[in-house]
């Protein structure tokens, strides 16, 4: 909001801001072009259980830029959110993810895989969100339980009553919910217990130093205990080392995602990985 105010007022007085705005307008144009030219792609990162069995994947967006190559979502998602372009981009992500689920349904090896899709605040809070997801599930005729939406704490607190109502409406048809980057937000347990979640996703910042930092170990232990008592699944993200996984297993973690198992991969490579 401060940014929006700055855009309309301060820019006339601050040459530095003005340059930023010119750059932003350019980047926004760029993003629009990317959408039109279909430069977005989904990569798929494997999620496994404690026996190493594939459970599914997280879909992660990238932009294939003609000159710059593969561009990370960290470089465009926040701008997309600020400009509202996250709505068409998010729709493209959901559409592509559901189409992929449909394709997987045709093969025994992949028919039970669950695909986790990141949803941004603006997307989730649009009035038609529930209707939109339901329409998408109908269009592709996929089992709703194979779609998992990853939300973050911050976005859920924005309008807690609406949030809960929307989540309940989607849970009722079978859609799953995971709370991404868990532990980095500020949600109180009071709120947390009201959310119809299926899974807590331990943020990678706690996994990173789990071997050396006893505080991180304590946090991870607490998150897992909390998940258990609330009857939620728990998945650790950002697992890069075997020692990290061993520690997580020791603390009771059952699902894993990270470079140790697979990086986010283009669909062909992801499917090749499953074949092994
Ligand atoms: P996230 O949802 O928390 O995704 C996890 C990020 O951690 C991904 O970065 C993934 O590539 C990275 N990662 C996975 N395993 C490891 C590991 O072992 N070590 C390390 N260091 N990193 C690992 P990525 O793909 O750059 O995505 C960054 C963020 O962008 C995501 O964080 C998510 O917030 C956002 N994002 C990605 N795709 C979408 C999308 O389709 N829609 C929306 N709204 N946001 C998205
Ligand atoms: Mg995520
Ligand atoms: Mg995360
Ligand atoms: Mg994140």
PDB file of C-alpha atoms and ligand atoms in Angstrom:
ATOM      1  CA  UNK A   1       0.000   0.000   0.000  1.00  0.00           C
ATOM      2  CA  UNK A   2       2.858   2.308   0.839  1.00  0.00           C
ATOM      3  CA  UNK A   3       4.245   1.420  -2.548  1.00  0.00           C
ATOM      4  CA  UNK A   4       1.040   2.321  -4.321  1.00  0.00           C
ATOM      5  CA  UNK A   5       0.889   5.653  -2.587  1.00  0.00           C
ATOM      6  CA  UNK A   6       4.493   6.267  -3.576  1.00  0.00           C
ATOM      7  CA  UNK A   7       3.685   5.479  -7.141  1.00  0.00           C
ATOM      8  CA  UNK A   8       1.076   8.194  -7.437  1.00  0.00           C
ATOM      9  CA  UNK A   9       2.633  10.938  -5.413  1.00  0.00           C
ATOM     10  CA  UNK A  10       6.293  10.714  -4.532  1.00  0.00           C
ATOM     11  CA  UNK A  11       7.461   9.941  -8.020  1.00  0.00           C
ATOM     12  CA  UNK A  12       7.102  13.517  -9.171  1.00  0.00           C
ATOM     13  CA  UNK A  13       9.582  14.703  -6.588  1.00  0.00           C
ATOM     14  CA  UNK A  14      12.089  11.940  -6.307  1.00  0.00           C
ATOM     15  CA  UNK A  15      14.075  11.256  -9.475  1.00  0.00           C
ATOM     16  CA  UNK A  16      15.409   8.018  -8.023  1.00  0.00           C
ATOM     17  CA  UNK A  17      11.899   6.684  -7.420  1.00  0.00           C
ATOM     18  CA  UNK A  18      10.933   7.789 -10.888  1.00  0.00           C
ATOM     19  CA  UNK A  19      13.645   5.623 -12.391  1.00  0.00           C
ATOM     20  CA  UNK A  20      12.438   2.718 -10.290  1.00  0.00           C
ATOM     21  CA  UNK A  21       8.950   3.279 -11.581  1.00  0.00           C
ATOM     22  CA  UNK A  22      10.111   3.390 -15.182  1.00  0.00           C
ATOM     23  CA  UNK A  23      11.951   0.126 -14.568  1.00  0.00           C
ATOM     24  CA  UNK A  24       8.870  -1.356 -12.945  1.00  0.00           C
ATOM     25  CA  UNK A  25       6.600  -0.372 -15.806  1.00  0.00           C
ATOM     26  CA  UNK A  26       9.061  -2.042 -18.127  1.00  0.00           C
ATOM     27  CA  UNK A  27       9.144  -5.185 -15.988  1.00  0.00           C
ATOM     28  CA  UNK A  28       5.379  -5.280 -15.839  1.00  0.00           C
ATOM     29  CA  UNK A  29       5.227  -5.020 -19.639  1.00  0.00           C
ATOM     30  CA  UNK A  30       7.787  -7.816 -19.801  1.00  0.00           C
ATOM     31  CA  UNK A  31       5.685 -10.035 -17.576  1.00  0.00           C
ATOM     32  CA  UNK A  32       2.606  -9.417 -19.676  1.00  0.00           C
ATOM     33  CA  UNK A  33       4.587 -10.355 -22.774  1.00  0.00           C
ATOM     34  CA  UNK A  34       5.816 -13.526 -21.080  1.00  0.00           C
ATOM     35  CA  UNK A  35       2.221 -14.555 -20.534  1.00  0.00           C
ATOM     36  CA  UNK A  36       1.194 -13.759 -24.110  1.00  0.00           C
ATOM     37  CA  UNK A  37       4.202 -15.557 -25.574  1.00  0.00           C
ATOM     38  CA  UNK A  38       3.623 -18.542 -23.271  1.00  0.00           C
ATOM     39  CA  UNK A  39       7.077 -18.363 -21.768  1.00  0.00           C
ATOM     40  CA  UNK A  40       6.038 -19.839 -18.435  1.00  0.00           C
ATOM     41  CA  UNK A  41       6.770 -23.444 -17.550  1.00  0.00           C
ATOM     42  CA  UNK A  42       6.139 -25.643 -14.579  1.00  0.00           C
ATOM     43  CA  UNK A  43       8.910 -27.678 -13.067  1.00  0.00           C
ATOM     44  CA  UNK A  44       8.111 -30.590 -10.779  1.00  0.00           C
ATOM     45  CA  UNK A  45       9.917 -31.398  -7.560  1.00  0.00           C
ATOM     46  CA  UNK A  46       9.497 -34.870  -6.132  1.00  0.00           C
ATOM     47  CA  UNK A  47       7.961 -35.439  -2.708  1.00  0.00           C
ATOM     48  CA  UNK A  48       8.601 -38.809  -1.056  1.00  0.00           C
ATOM     49  CA  UNK A  49       7.624 -40.713   2.067  1.00  0.00           C
ATOM     50  CA  UNK A  50       9.980 -42.251   4.622  1.00  0.00           C
ATOM     51  CA  UNK A  51      10.394 -45.377   2.501  1.00  0.00           C
ATOM     52  CA  UNK A  52      11.429 -43.321  -0.511  1.00  0.00           C
ATOM     53  CA  UNK A  53       8.143 -43.893  -2.281  1.00  0.00           C
ATOM     54  CA  UNK A  54       7.057 -41.018  -4.559  1.00  0.00           C
ATOM     55  CA  UNK A  55       3.967 -39.267  -3.207  1.00  0.00           C
ATOM     56  CA  UNK A  56       3.800 -36.568  -5.811  1.00  0.00           C
ATOM     57  CA  UNK A  57       5.404 -33.271  -6.613  1.00  0.00           C
ATOM     58  CA  UNK A  58       5.346 -29.572  -6.028  1.00  0.00           C
ATOM     59  CA  UNK A  59       4.754 -27.544  -9.180  1.00  0.00           C
ATOM     60  CA  UNK A  60       7.141 -24.582  -9.364  1.00  0.00           C
ATOM     61  CA  UNK A  61       6.830 -21.930 -12.020  1.00  0.00           C
ATOM     62  CA  UNK A  62       9.724 -20.668 -14.149  1.00  0.00           C
ATOM     63  CA  UNK A  63       9.917 -18.293 -17.011  1.00  0.00           C
ATOM     64  CA  UNK A  64      11.845 -19.327 -20.050  1.00  0.00           C
ATOM     65  CA  UNK A  65      13.297 -16.038 -21.245  1.00  0.00           C
ATOM     66  CA  UNK A  66      14.566 -15.964 -24.840  1.00  0.00           C
ATOM     67  CA  UNK A  67      17.829 -14.243 -23.841  1.00  0.00           C
ATOM     68  CA  UNK A  68      18.179 -14.698 -20.101  1.00  0.00           C
ATOM     69  CA  UNK A  69      17.286 -18.368 -20.010  1.00  0.00           C
ATOM     70  CA  UNK A  70      15.385 -19.812 -17.064  1.00  0.00           C
ATOM     71  CA  UNK A  71      14.133 -17.078 -14.717  1.00  0.00           C
ATOM     72  CA  UNK A  72      13.322 -17.907 -11.083  1.00  0.00           C
ATOM     73  CA  UNK A  73       9.890 -17.160  -9.631  1.00  0.00           C
ATOM     74  CA  UNK A  74      11.663 -15.144  -6.935  1.00  0.00           C
ATOM     75  CA  UNK A  75      12.375 -12.610  -9.699  1.00  0.00           C
ATOM     76  CA  UNK A  76       8.797 -12.125 -10.837  1.00  0.00           C
ATOM     77  CA  UNK A  77       6.180 -13.459  -8.389  1.00  0.00           C
ATOM     78  CA  UNK A  78       6.129 -10.413  -6.115  1.00  0.00           C
ATOM     79  CA  UNK A  79       5.818  -8.030  -9.068  1.00  0.00           C
ATOM     80  CA  UNK A  80       3.090 -10.263 -10.445  1.00  0.00           C
ATOM     81  CA  UNK A  81       1.298 -10.005  -7.109  1.00  0.00           C
ATOM     82  CA  UNK A  82       1.617  -6.224  -6.930  1.00  0.00           C
ATOM     83  CA  UNK A  83       0.375  -5.713 -10.479  1.00  0.00           C
ATOM     84  CA  UNK A  84      -2.429  -8.258 -10.345  1.00  0.00           C
ATOM     85  CA  UNK A  85      -0.810 -10.277 -13.128  1.00  0.00           C
ATOM     86  CA  UNK A  86      -0.641 -13.108 -10.616  1.00  0.00           C
ATOM     87  CA  UNK A  87      -4.307 -13.782 -11.424  1.00  0.00           C
ATOM     88  CA  UNK A  88      -3.830 -14.800 -15.074  1.00  0.00           C
ATOM     89  CA  UNK A  89      -0.458 -16.370 -14.219  1.00  0.00           C
ATOM     90  CA  UNK A  90      -1.986 -18.283 -11.312  1.00  0.00           C
ATOM     91  CA  UNK A  91      -4.808 -19.475 -13.531  1.00  0.00           C
ATOM     92  CA  UNK A  92      -2.279 -20.698 -16.049  1.00  0.00           C
ATOM     93  CA  UNK A  93      -0.446 -22.583 -13.274  1.00  0.00           C
ATOM     94  CA  UNK A  94      -3.647 -24.231 -12.014  1.00  0.00           C
ATOM     95  CA  UNK A  95      -4.751 -25.115 -15.515  1.00  0.00           C
ATOM     96  CA  UNK A  96      -1.387 -26.622 -16.394  1.00  0.00           C
ATOM     97  CA  UNK A  97      -1.227 -28.518 -13.107  1.00  0.00           C
ATOM     98  CA  UNK A  98      -4.697 -30.005 -13.579  1.00  0.00           C
ATOM     99  CA  UNK A  99      -3.901 -30.980 -17.164  1.00  0.00           C
ATOM    100  CA  UNK A 100      -0.796 -32.734 -15.837  1.00  0.00           C
ATOM    101  CA  UNK A 101      -2.806 -34.588 -13.194  1.00  0.00           C
ATOM    102  CA  UNK A 102      -5.164 -35.709 -15.936  1.00  0.00           C
ATOM    103  CA  UNK A 103      -2.271 -37.068 -17.967  1.00  0.00           C
ATOM    104  CA  UNK A 104      -0.837 -38.891 -14.960  1.00  0.00           C
ATOM    105  CA  UNK A 105      -4.191 -40.513 -14.369  1.00  0.00           C
ATOM    106  CA  UNK A 106      -3.708 -42.592 -17.488  1.00  0.00           C
ATOM    107  CA  UNK A 107      -0.694 -44.516 -16.188  1.00  0.00           C
ATOM    108  CA  UNK A 108      -0.653 -46.904 -13.238  1.00  0.00           C
ATOM    109  CA  UNK A 109       2.665 -45.608 -11.941  1.00  0.00           C
ATOM    110  CA  UNK A 110       1.509 -41.992 -11.818  1.00  0.00           C
ATOM    111  CA  UNK A 111      -2.232 -42.205 -11.270  1.00  0.00           C
ATOM    112  CA  UNK A 112      -2.054 -41.656  -7.506  1.00  0.00           C
ATOM    113  CA  UNK A 113       0.458 -38.815  -7.498  1.00  0.00           C
ATOM    114  CA  UNK A 114      -0.552 -35.645  -5.725  1.00  0.00           C
ATOM    115  CA  UNK A 115       0.415 -32.299  -7.162  1.00  0.00           C
ATOM    116  CA  UNK A 116       1.006 -29.363  -4.837  1.00  0.00           C
ATOM    117  CA  UNK A 117       0.406 -25.920  -6.327  1.00  0.00           C
ATOM    118  CA  UNK A 118       1.476 -22.627  -4.759  1.00  0.00           C
ATOM    119  CA  UNK A 119      -1.309 -20.096  -4.457  1.00  0.00           C
ATOM    120  CA  UNK A 120      -0.677 -16.418  -3.802  1.00  0.00           C
ATOM    121  CA  UNK A 121      -2.683 -14.211  -1.449  1.00  0.00           C
ATOM    122  CA  UNK A 122      -4.344 -12.169  -4.155  1.00  0.00           C
ATOM    123  CA  UNK A 123      -5.361 -15.298  -6.004  1.00  0.00           C
ATOM    124  CA  UNK A 124      -6.771 -16.983  -2.935  1.00  0.00           C
ATOM    125  CA  UNK A 125      -8.757 -13.936  -1.844  1.00  0.00           C
ATOM    126  CA  UNK A 126     -10.435 -13.272  -5.186  1.00  0.00           C
ATOM    127  CA  UNK A 127     -14.167 -13.776  -4.847  1.00  0.00           C
ATOM    128  CA  UNK A 128     -14.362 -16.446  -7.526  1.00  0.00           C
ATOM    129  CA  UNK A 129     -11.492 -18.571  -6.243  1.00  0.00           C
ATOM    130  CA  UNK A 130     -13.550 -21.483  -4.940  1.00  0.00           C
ATOM    131  CA  UNK A 131     -15.767 -21.486  -8.015  1.00  0.00           C
ATOM    132  CA  UNK A 132     -12.735 -21.315 -10.232  1.00  0.00           C
ATOM    133  CA  UNK A 133     -11.007 -24.301  -8.623  1.00  0.00           C
ATOM    134  CA  UNK A 134     -14.180 -26.347  -8.726  1.00  0.00           C
ATOM    135  CA  UNK A 135     -14.690 -25.503 -12.411  1.00  0.00           C
ATOM    136  CA  UNK A 136     -11.118 -26.521 -13.144  1.00  0.00           C
ATOM    137  CA  UNK A 137     -11.554 -29.873 -11.381  1.00  0.00           C
ATOM    138  CA  UNK A 138     -14.738 -30.465 -13.346  1.00  0.00           C
ATOM    139  CA  UNK A 139     -13.178 -29.480 -16.652  1.00  0.00           C
ATOM    140  CA  UNK A 140     -10.371 -31.983 -16.255  1.00  0.00           C
ATOM    141  CA  UNK A 141     -12.457 -34.500 -14.335  1.00  0.00           C
ATOM    142  CA  UNK A 142      -9.683 -35.260 -11.888  1.00  0.00           C
ATOM    143  CA  UNK A 143     -10.011 -36.531  -8.359  1.00  0.00           C
ATOM    144  CA  UNK A 144      -9.911 -33.366  -6.202  1.00  0.00           C
ATOM    145  CA  UNK A 145      -7.802 -35.164  -3.586  1.00  0.00           C
ATOM    146  CA  UNK A 146      -4.893 -35.202  -6.018  1.00  0.00           C
ATOM    147  CA  UNK A 147      -4.701 -31.420  -5.974  1.00  0.00           C
ATOM    148  CA  UNK A 148      -3.008 -29.831  -2.983  1.00  0.00           C
ATOM    149  CA  UNK A 149      -2.933 -26.073  -2.554  1.00  0.00           C
ATOM    150  CA  UNK A 150       0.047 -24.574  -0.751  1.00  0.00           C
ATOM    151  CA  UNK A 151      -0.863 -21.487   1.231  1.00  0.00           C
ATOM    152  CA  UNK A 152       1.256 -19.350   3.545  1.00  0.00           C
ATOM    153  CA  UNK A 153       0.443 -18.187   7.044  1.00  0.00           C
ATOM    154  CA  UNK A 154       0.405 -14.487   6.209  1.00  0.00           C
ATOM    155  CA  UNK A 155      -2.252 -14.755   3.542  1.00  0.00           C
ATOM    156  CA  UNK A 156      -4.572 -16.768   5.746  1.00  0.00           C
ATOM    157  CA  UNK A 157      -4.683 -14.149   8.449  1.00  0.00           C
ATOM    158  CA  UNK A 158      -5.762 -11.409   6.039  1.00  0.00           C
ATOM    159  CA  UNK A 159      -9.394 -12.276   6.377  1.00  0.00           C
ATOM    160  CA  UNK A 160      -9.641 -15.263   8.623  1.00  0.00           C
ATOM    161  CA  UNK A 161     -13.392 -15.892   8.426  1.00  0.00           C
ATOM    162  CA  UNK A 162     -13.471 -15.813   4.613  1.00  0.00           C
ATOM    163  CA  UNK A 163     -10.323 -17.866   4.513  1.00  0.00           C
ATOM    164  CA  UNK A 164     -11.823 -20.603   6.639  1.00  0.00           C
ATOM    165  CA  UNK A 165     -15.059 -20.566   4.646  1.00  0.00           C
ATOM    166  CA  UNK A 166     -13.189 -20.876   1.344  1.00  0.00           C
ATOM    167  CA  UNK A 167     -10.948 -23.616   2.635  1.00  0.00           C
ATOM    168  CA  UNK A 168     -13.903 -25.527   4.024  1.00  0.00           C
ATOM    169  CA  UNK A 169     -15.767 -25.255   0.721  1.00  0.00           C
ATOM    170  CA  UNK A 170     -12.808 -26.758  -1.112  1.00  0.00           C
ATOM    171  CA  UNK A 171     -12.044 -29.338   1.547  1.00  0.00           C
ATOM    172  CA  UNK A 172     -15.626 -30.522   1.234  1.00  0.00           C
ATOM    173  CA  UNK A 173     -15.007 -31.535  -2.375  1.00  0.00           C
ATOM    174  CA  UNK A 174     -11.677 -33.143  -1.437  1.00  0.00           C
ATOM    175  CA  UNK A 175      -9.026 -30.549  -2.277  1.00  0.00           C
ATOM    176  CA  UNK A 176      -6.042 -30.696   0.093  1.00  0.00           C
ATOM    177  CA  UNK A 177      -4.217 -27.852   1.821  1.00  0.00           C
ATOM    178  CA  UNK A 178      -0.635 -27.530   2.954  1.00  0.00           C
ATOM    179  CA  UNK A 179       0.735 -24.643   5.003  1.00  0.00           C
ATOM    180  CA  UNK A 180       3.948 -23.633   3.214  1.00  0.00           C
ATOM    181  CA  UNK A 181       7.033 -22.109   4.861  1.00  0.00           C
ATOM    182  CA  UNK A 182       5.582 -23.088   8.195  1.00  0.00           C
ATOM    183  CA  UNK A 183       7.225 -21.505  11.194  1.00  0.00           C
ATOM    184  CA  UNK A 184       8.243 -18.304   9.422  1.00  0.00           C
ATOM    185  CA  UNK A 185       4.902 -16.512   9.854  1.00  0.00           C
ATOM    186  CA  UNK A 186       3.115 -15.207  12.856  1.00  0.00           C
ATOM    187  CA  UNK A 187      -0.030 -17.262  13.057  1.00  0.00           C
ATOM    188  CA  UNK A 188      -1.105 -18.060  16.561  1.00  0.00           C
ATOM    189  CA  UNK A 189      -2.097 -21.576  17.477  1.00  0.00           C
ATOM    190  CA  UNK A 190      -5.535 -20.153  18.056  1.00  0.00           C
ATOM    191  CA  UNK A 191      -5.901 -19.478  14.324  1.00  0.00           C
ATOM    192  CA  UNK A 192      -4.010 -22.508  13.241  1.00  0.00           C
ATOM    193  CA  UNK A 193      -6.363 -24.938  14.925  1.00  0.00           C
ATOM    194  CA  UNK A 194      -9.314 -23.416  13.067  1.00  0.00           C
ATOM    195  CA  UNK A 195      -7.803 -23.898   9.626  1.00  0.00           C
ATOM    196  CA  UNK A 196      -8.899 -27.066   7.805  1.00  0.00           C
ATOM    197  CA  UNK A 197      -5.370 -28.051   6.787  1.00  0.00           C
ATOM    198  CA  UNK A 198      -3.987 -31.426   5.722  1.00  0.00           C
ATOM    199  CA  UNK A 199      -0.315 -30.714   6.055  1.00  0.00           C
ATOM    200  CA  UNK A 200       2.334 -28.494   7.609  1.00  0.00           C
ATOM    201  CA  UNK A 201       5.394 -27.859   5.505  1.00  0.00           C
ATOM    202  CA  UNK A 202       8.461 -27.208   7.652  1.00  0.00           C
ATOM    203  CA  UNK A 203      10.260 -24.233   6.183  1.00  0.00           C
ATOM    204  CA  UNK A 204      13.641 -24.928   4.676  1.00  0.00           C
ATOM    205  CA  UNK A 205      15.308 -22.360   6.926  1.00  0.00           C
ATOM    206  CA  UNK A 206      14.846 -24.756   9.845  1.00  0.00           C
ATOM    207  CA  UNK A 207      16.090 -27.726   7.843  1.00  0.00           C
ATOM    208  CA  UNK A 208      19.189 -25.930   6.586  1.00  0.00           C
ATOM    209  CA  UNK A 209      20.983 -25.758   9.951  1.00  0.00           C
ATOM    210  CA  UNK A 210      19.273 -28.632  11.685  1.00  0.00           C
ATOM    211  CA  UNK A 211      22.588 -30.459  12.103  1.00  0.00           C
ATOM    212  CA  UNK A 212      24.411 -27.620  13.835  1.00  0.00           C
ATOM    213  CA  UNK A 213      21.702 -25.502  15.426  1.00  0.00           C
ATOM    214  CA  UNK A 214      19.947 -26.963  18.443  1.00  0.00           C
ATOM    215  CA  UNK A 215      17.296 -24.217  18.299  1.00  0.00           C
ATOM    216  CA  UNK A 216      16.339 -25.304  14.803  1.00  0.00           C
ATOM    217  CA  UNK A 217      16.179 -28.895  16.008  1.00  0.00           C
ATOM    218  CA  UNK A 218      13.873 -27.825  18.818  1.00  0.00           C
ATOM    219  CA  UNK A 219      11.644 -25.891  16.426  1.00  0.00           C
ATOM    220  CA  UNK A 220      11.432 -28.831  14.049  1.00  0.00           C
ATOM    221  CA  UNK A 221      10.595 -31.162  16.918  1.00  0.00           C
ATOM    222  CA  UNK A 222       7.859 -28.790  18.061  1.00  0.00           C
ATOM    223  CA  UNK A 223       6.359 -28.420  14.595  1.00  0.00           C
ATOM    224  CA  UNK A 224       6.236 -32.193  14.163  1.00  0.00           C
ATOM    225  CA  UNK A 225       4.662 -32.686  17.585  1.00  0.00           C
ATOM    226  CA  UNK A 226       2.133 -30.005  16.793  1.00  0.00           C
ATOM    227  CA  UNK A 227       1.298 -31.585  13.434  1.00  0.00           C
ATOM    228  CA  UNK A 228       0.831 -34.953  15.109  1.00  0.00           C
ATOM    229  CA  UNK A 229      -1.460 -33.616  17.792  1.00  0.00           C
ATOM    230  CA  UNK A 230      -3.526 -31.795  15.179  1.00  0.00           C
ATOM    231  CA  UNK A 231      -3.530 -34.949  13.026  1.00  0.00           C
ATOM    232  CA  UNK A 232      -1.789 -33.239  10.141  1.00  0.00           C
ATOM    233  CA  UNK A 233       0.815 -34.617   7.755  1.00  0.00           C
ATOM    234  CA  UNK A 234       4.183 -33.031   7.955  1.00  0.00           C
ATOM    235  CA  UNK A 235       6.685 -32.539   5.167  1.00  0.00           C
ATOM    236  CA  UNK A 236      10.161 -31.041   5.343  1.00  0.00           C
ATOM    237  CA  UNK A 237      11.354 -28.951   2.408  1.00  0.00           C
ATOM    238  CA  UNK A 238      14.886 -28.051   1.437  1.00  0.00           C
ATOM    239  CA  UNK A 239      16.403 -31.370   2.469  1.00  0.00           C
ATOM    240  CA  UNK A 240      19.869 -31.421   0.900  1.00  0.00           C
ATOM    241  CA  UNK A 241      21.858 -33.823   3.062  1.00  0.00           C
ATOM    242  CA  UNK A 242      21.354 -37.367   4.252  1.00  0.00           C
ATOM    243  CA  UNK A 243      22.212 -36.276   7.790  1.00  0.00           C
ATOM    244  CA  UNK A 244      19.407 -33.722   7.662  1.00  0.00           C
ATOM    245  CA  UNK A 245      16.957 -36.386   6.583  1.00  0.00           C
ATOM    246  CA  UNK A 246      18.157 -38.762   9.304  1.00  0.00           C
ATOM    247  CA  UNK A 247      17.619 -36.111  11.943  1.00  0.00           C
ATOM    248  CA  UNK A 248      14.181 -35.314  10.545  1.00  0.00           C
ATOM    249  CA  UNK A 249      13.267 -39.005  10.592  1.00  0.00           C
ATOM    250  CA  UNK A 250      14.455 -39.234  14.186  1.00  0.00           C
ATOM    251  CA  UNK A 251      12.140 -36.360  15.096  1.00  0.00           C
ATOM    252  CA  UNK A 252       9.201 -38.125  13.426  1.00  0.00           C
ATOM    253  CA  UNK A 253       9.039 -36.436  10.033  1.00  0.00           C
ATOM    254  CA  UNK A 254       7.464 -38.698   7.414  1.00  0.00           C
ATOM    255  CA  UNK A 255       7.502 -36.760   4.127  1.00  0.00           C
ATOM    256  CA  UNK A 256      10.407 -35.079   2.374  1.00  0.00           C
ATOM    257  CA  UNK A 257      11.271 -32.763  -0.460  1.00  0.00           C
ATOM    258  CA  UNK A 258      14.660 -31.379  -1.425  1.00  0.00           C
ATOM    259  CA  UNK A 259      17.693 -31.504  -3.663  1.00  0.00           C
ATOM    260  CA  UNK A 260      18.825 -34.694  -1.888  1.00  0.00           C
ATOM    261  CA  UNK A 261      16.037 -36.525  -3.727  1.00  0.00           C
ATOM    262  CA  UNK A 262      15.502 -34.359  -6.808  1.00  0.00           C
ATOM    263  CA  UNK A 263      15.669 -30.784  -7.992  1.00  0.00           C
ATOM    264  CA  UNK A 264      12.603 -29.242  -9.593  1.00  0.00           C
ATOM    265  CA  UNK A 265      12.631 -30.775 -13.079  1.00  0.00           C
ATOM    266  CA  UNK A 266      10.949 -30.192 -16.429  1.00  0.00           C
ATOM    267  CA  UNK A 267       8.130 -32.663 -16.914  1.00  0.00           C
ATOM    268  CA  UNK A 268      10.031 -35.087 -19.177  1.00  0.00           C
ATOM    269  CA  UNK A 269      12.897 -35.379 -16.703  1.00  0.00           C
ATOM    270  CA  UNK A 270      10.533 -35.675 -13.775  1.00  0.00           C
ATOM    271  CA  UNK A 271       8.714 -38.550 -15.419  1.00  0.00           C
ATOM    272  CA  UNK A 272      12.020 -40.190 -16.320  1.00  0.00           C
ATOM    273  CA  UNK A 273      12.970 -39.980 -12.648  1.00  0.00           C
ATOM    274  CA  UNK A 274       9.721 -41.697 -11.652  1.00  0.00           C
ATOM    275  CA  UNK A 275      10.457 -44.450 -14.138  1.00  0.00           C
ATOM    276  CA  UNK A 276      13.649 -45.375 -12.342  1.00  0.00           C
TER     277      UNK A 276
HETATM  278  P1  LIG B   1       8.258 -22.406  -2.034  1.00  0.00           P
HETATM  279  O1  LIG B   1       6.857 -22.707  -2.405  1.00  0.00           O
HETATM  280  O2  LIG B   1       8.602 -22.418  -0.596  1.00  0.00           O
HETATM  281  O3  LIG B   1       9.127 -23.455  -2.865  1.00  0.00           O
HETATM  282  C1  LIG B   1      10.289 -24.057  -2.407  1.00  0.00           C
HETATM  283  C2  LIG B   1      11.524 -23.435  -3.037  1.00  0.00           C
HETATM  284  O4  LIG B   1      12.665 -24.084  -2.531  1.00  0.00           O
HETATM  285  C3  LIG B   1      11.595 -23.595  -4.546  1.00  0.00           C
HETATM  286  O5  LIG B   1      12.252 -22.445  -5.080  1.00  0.00           O
HETATM  287  C4  LIG B   1      12.488 -24.826  -4.694  1.00  0.00           C
HETATM  288  O6  LIG B   1      13.136 -24.889  -5.945  1.00  0.00           O
HETATM  289  C5  LIG B   1      13.459 -24.589  -3.579  1.00  0.00           C
HETATM  290  N1  LIG B   1      14.073 -25.826  -3.112  1.00  0.00           N
HETATM  291  C6  LIG B   1      13.591 -27.077  -3.163  1.00  0.00           C
HETATM  292  N2  LIG B   1      14.422 -27.956  -2.602  1.00  0.00           N
HETATM  293  C7  LIG B   1      15.477 -27.242  -2.170  1.00  0.00           C
HETATM  294  C8  LIG B   1      16.699 -27.605  -1.495  1.00  0.00           C
HETATM  295  O7  LIG B   1      16.969 -28.763  -1.170  1.00  0.00           O
HETATM  296  N3  LIG B   1      17.553 -26.587  -1.197  1.00  0.00           N
HETATM  297  C9  LIG B   1      17.290 -25.292  -1.523  1.00  0.00           C
HETATM  298  N4  LIG B   1      18.189 -24.366  -1.196  1.00  0.00           N
HETATM  299  N5  LIG B   1      16.148 -24.926  -2.158  1.00  0.00           N
HETATM  300  C10 LIG B   1      15.262 -25.893  -2.480  1.00  0.00           C
HETATM  301  P2  LIG B   1      11.727 -21.716  -6.389  1.00  0.00           P
HETATM  302  O8  LIG B   1      11.300 -22.730  -7.386  1.00  0.00           O
HETATM  303  O9  LIG B   1      12.759 -20.710  -6.766  1.00  0.00           O
HETATM  304  O10 LIG B   1      10.420 -20.974  -5.880  1.00  0.00           O
HETATM  305  C11 LIG B   1      10.517 -19.920  -4.964  1.00  0.00           C
HETATM  306  C12 LIG B   1       9.170 -19.495  -4.461  1.00  0.00           C
HETATM  307  O11 LIG B   1       8.408 -18.917  -5.512  1.00  0.00           O
HETATM  308  C13 LIG B   1       8.306 -20.615  -3.925  1.00  0.00           C
HETATM  309  O12 LIG B   1       8.703 -20.962  -2.617  1.00  0.00           O
HETATM  310  C14 LIG B   1       6.945 -19.995  -3.991  1.00  0.00           C
HETATM  311  O13 LIG B   1       6.731 -19.155  -2.883  1.00  0.00           O
HETATM  312  C15 LIG B   1       7.050 -19.143  -5.248  1.00  0.00           C
HETATM  313  N6  LIG B   1       6.427 -19.864  -6.376  1.00  0.00           N
HETATM  314  C16 LIG B   1       6.946 -20.816  -7.170  1.00  0.00           C
HETATM  315  N7  LIG B   1       6.041 -21.235  -8.087  1.00  0.00           N
HETATM  316  C17 LIG B   1       4.910 -20.529  -7.851  1.00  0.00           C
HETATM  317  C18 LIG B   1       3.600 -20.487  -8.452  1.00  0.00           C
HETATM  318  O14 LIG B   1       3.277 -21.243  -9.392  1.00  0.00           O
HETATM  319  N8  LIG B   1       2.687 -19.597  -7.946  1.00  0.00           N
HETATM  320  C19 LIG B   1       3.013 -18.778  -6.888  1.00  0.00           C
HETATM  321  N9  LIG B   1       2.075 -17.933  -6.442  1.00  0.00           N
HETATM  322  N10 LIG B   1       4.223 -18.801  -6.300  1.00  0.00           N
HETATM  323  C20 LIG B   1       5.157 -19.655  -6.769  1.00  0.00           C
HETATM  324 MG1  LIG B   2       5.569 -24.128  -1.957  1.00  0.00          MG
HETATM  325 MG1  LIG B   3       8.224 -23.237   1.080  1.00  0.00          MG
HETATM  326 MG1  LIG B   4       8.505 -19.603   0.008  1.00  0.00          MG
END
